[in-house]
Tab-separated table of C-alpha atoms in Angstrom:
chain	number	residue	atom	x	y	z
T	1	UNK	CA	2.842	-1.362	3.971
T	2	UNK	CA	5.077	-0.381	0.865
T	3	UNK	CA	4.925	-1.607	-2.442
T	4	UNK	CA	8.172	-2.954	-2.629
T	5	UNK	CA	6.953	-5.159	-0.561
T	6	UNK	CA	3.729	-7.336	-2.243
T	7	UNK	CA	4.451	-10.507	-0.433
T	8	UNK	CA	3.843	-8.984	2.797
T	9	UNK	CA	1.149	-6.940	1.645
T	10	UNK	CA	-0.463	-9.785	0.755
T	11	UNK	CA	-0.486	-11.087	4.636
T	12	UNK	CA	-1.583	-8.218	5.887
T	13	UNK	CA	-4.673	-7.362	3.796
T	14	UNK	CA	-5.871	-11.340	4.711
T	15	UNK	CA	-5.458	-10.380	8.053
T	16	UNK	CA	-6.898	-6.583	8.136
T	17	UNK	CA	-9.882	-6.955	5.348
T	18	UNK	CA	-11.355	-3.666	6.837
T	19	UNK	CA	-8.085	-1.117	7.830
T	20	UNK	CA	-6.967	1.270	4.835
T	21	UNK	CA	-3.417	1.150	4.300
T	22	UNK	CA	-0.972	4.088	3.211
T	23	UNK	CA	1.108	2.471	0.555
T	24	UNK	CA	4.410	4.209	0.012
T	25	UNK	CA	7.085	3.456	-2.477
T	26	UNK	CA	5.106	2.850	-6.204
T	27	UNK	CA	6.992	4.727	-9.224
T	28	UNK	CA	10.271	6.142	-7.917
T	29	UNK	CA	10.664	3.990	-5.250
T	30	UNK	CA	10.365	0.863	-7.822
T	31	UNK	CA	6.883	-0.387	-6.880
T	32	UNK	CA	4.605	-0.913	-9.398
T	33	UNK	CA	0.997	-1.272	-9.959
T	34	UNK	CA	1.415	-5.097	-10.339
T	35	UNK	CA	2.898	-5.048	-6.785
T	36	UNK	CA	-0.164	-2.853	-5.053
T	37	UNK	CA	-2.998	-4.740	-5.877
T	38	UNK	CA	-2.991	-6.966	-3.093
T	39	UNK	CA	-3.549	-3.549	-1.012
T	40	UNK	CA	-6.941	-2.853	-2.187
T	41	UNK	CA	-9.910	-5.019	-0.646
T	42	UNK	CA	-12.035	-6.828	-3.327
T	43	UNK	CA	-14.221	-3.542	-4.337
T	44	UNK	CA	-11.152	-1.699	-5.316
T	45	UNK	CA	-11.036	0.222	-2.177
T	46	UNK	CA	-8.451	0.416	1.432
T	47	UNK	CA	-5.915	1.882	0.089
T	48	UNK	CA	-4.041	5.370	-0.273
T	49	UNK	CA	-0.711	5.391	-2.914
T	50	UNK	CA	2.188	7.569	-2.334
T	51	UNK	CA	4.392	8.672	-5.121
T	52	UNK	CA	5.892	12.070	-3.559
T	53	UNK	CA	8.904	12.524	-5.667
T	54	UNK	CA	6.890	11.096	-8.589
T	55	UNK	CA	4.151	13.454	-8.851
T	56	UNK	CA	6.006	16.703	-7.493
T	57	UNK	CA	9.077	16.326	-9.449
T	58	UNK	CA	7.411	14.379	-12.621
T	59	UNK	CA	8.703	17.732	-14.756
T	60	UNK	CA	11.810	16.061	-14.140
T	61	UNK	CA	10.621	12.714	-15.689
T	62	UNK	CA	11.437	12.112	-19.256
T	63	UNK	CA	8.131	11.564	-20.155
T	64	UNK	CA	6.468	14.885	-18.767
T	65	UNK	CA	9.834	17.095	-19.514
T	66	UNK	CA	7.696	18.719	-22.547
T	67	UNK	CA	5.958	20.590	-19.624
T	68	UNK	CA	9.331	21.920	-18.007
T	69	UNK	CA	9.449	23.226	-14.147
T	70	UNK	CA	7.464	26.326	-15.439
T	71	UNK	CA	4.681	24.154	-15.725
T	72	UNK	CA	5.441	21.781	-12.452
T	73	UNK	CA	1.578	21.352	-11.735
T	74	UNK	CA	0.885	20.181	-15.664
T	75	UNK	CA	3.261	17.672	-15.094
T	76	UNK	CA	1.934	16.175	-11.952
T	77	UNK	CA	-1.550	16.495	-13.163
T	78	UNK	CA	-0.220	14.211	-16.219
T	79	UNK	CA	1.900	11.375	-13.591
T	80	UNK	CA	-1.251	11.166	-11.416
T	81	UNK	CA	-3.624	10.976	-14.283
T	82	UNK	CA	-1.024	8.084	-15.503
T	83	UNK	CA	-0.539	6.557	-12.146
T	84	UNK	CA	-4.328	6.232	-12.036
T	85	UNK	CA	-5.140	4.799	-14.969
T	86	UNK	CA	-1.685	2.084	-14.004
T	87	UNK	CA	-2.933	1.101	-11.217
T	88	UNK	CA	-6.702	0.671	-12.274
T	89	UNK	CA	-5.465	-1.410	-15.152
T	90	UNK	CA	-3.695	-3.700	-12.560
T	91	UNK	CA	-6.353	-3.861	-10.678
T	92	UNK	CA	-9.066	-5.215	-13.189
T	93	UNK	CA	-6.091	-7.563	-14.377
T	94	UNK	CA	-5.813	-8.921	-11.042
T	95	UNK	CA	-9.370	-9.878	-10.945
């Protein structure tokens, strides 16, 4: 399922209450949090995010260029840490 895609993700987790699904396409790809949490079953769980180019390249990102590519893995620490804390704020919204 991707999460450019909520309407359909919305189907599918009626229809598959108990299957975890890889969820590609939040951040760069132009999913957001809003958009994934219809992939998570109803205890927050069943479902793995992708944001490749959004955690390895986050240096990149205006808001982690303080850490510049020396510091690459300070960076990504910092997008996932915000990632996390986006998508668990979506999450209790939704509920």
């Amino acid at each position: 399922t991707g999460a450019t895609y909520p309407s359909d993700i919305r189907a599918l987790r009626k229809r598959l209450e108990h299957t975890f699904f890889l969820v590609p396409g939040y951040g760069a790809q132009g999913g957001t949090a809003k958009d994934l949490a219809n992939c998570f079953n109803e205890d927050g769980l069943g479902a793995i995010v992708n944001s490749s180019r959004g955690i390895i390249a986050a240096y990149k990102q205006e808001a982690y260029a303080k850490f510049g590519p020396e510091n690459f893995g300070d960076a990504s620490r910092a997008a996932v840490e915000a990632m996390v804390a986006d998508i668990s704020g979506a999450l209790a919204a939704a509920k």
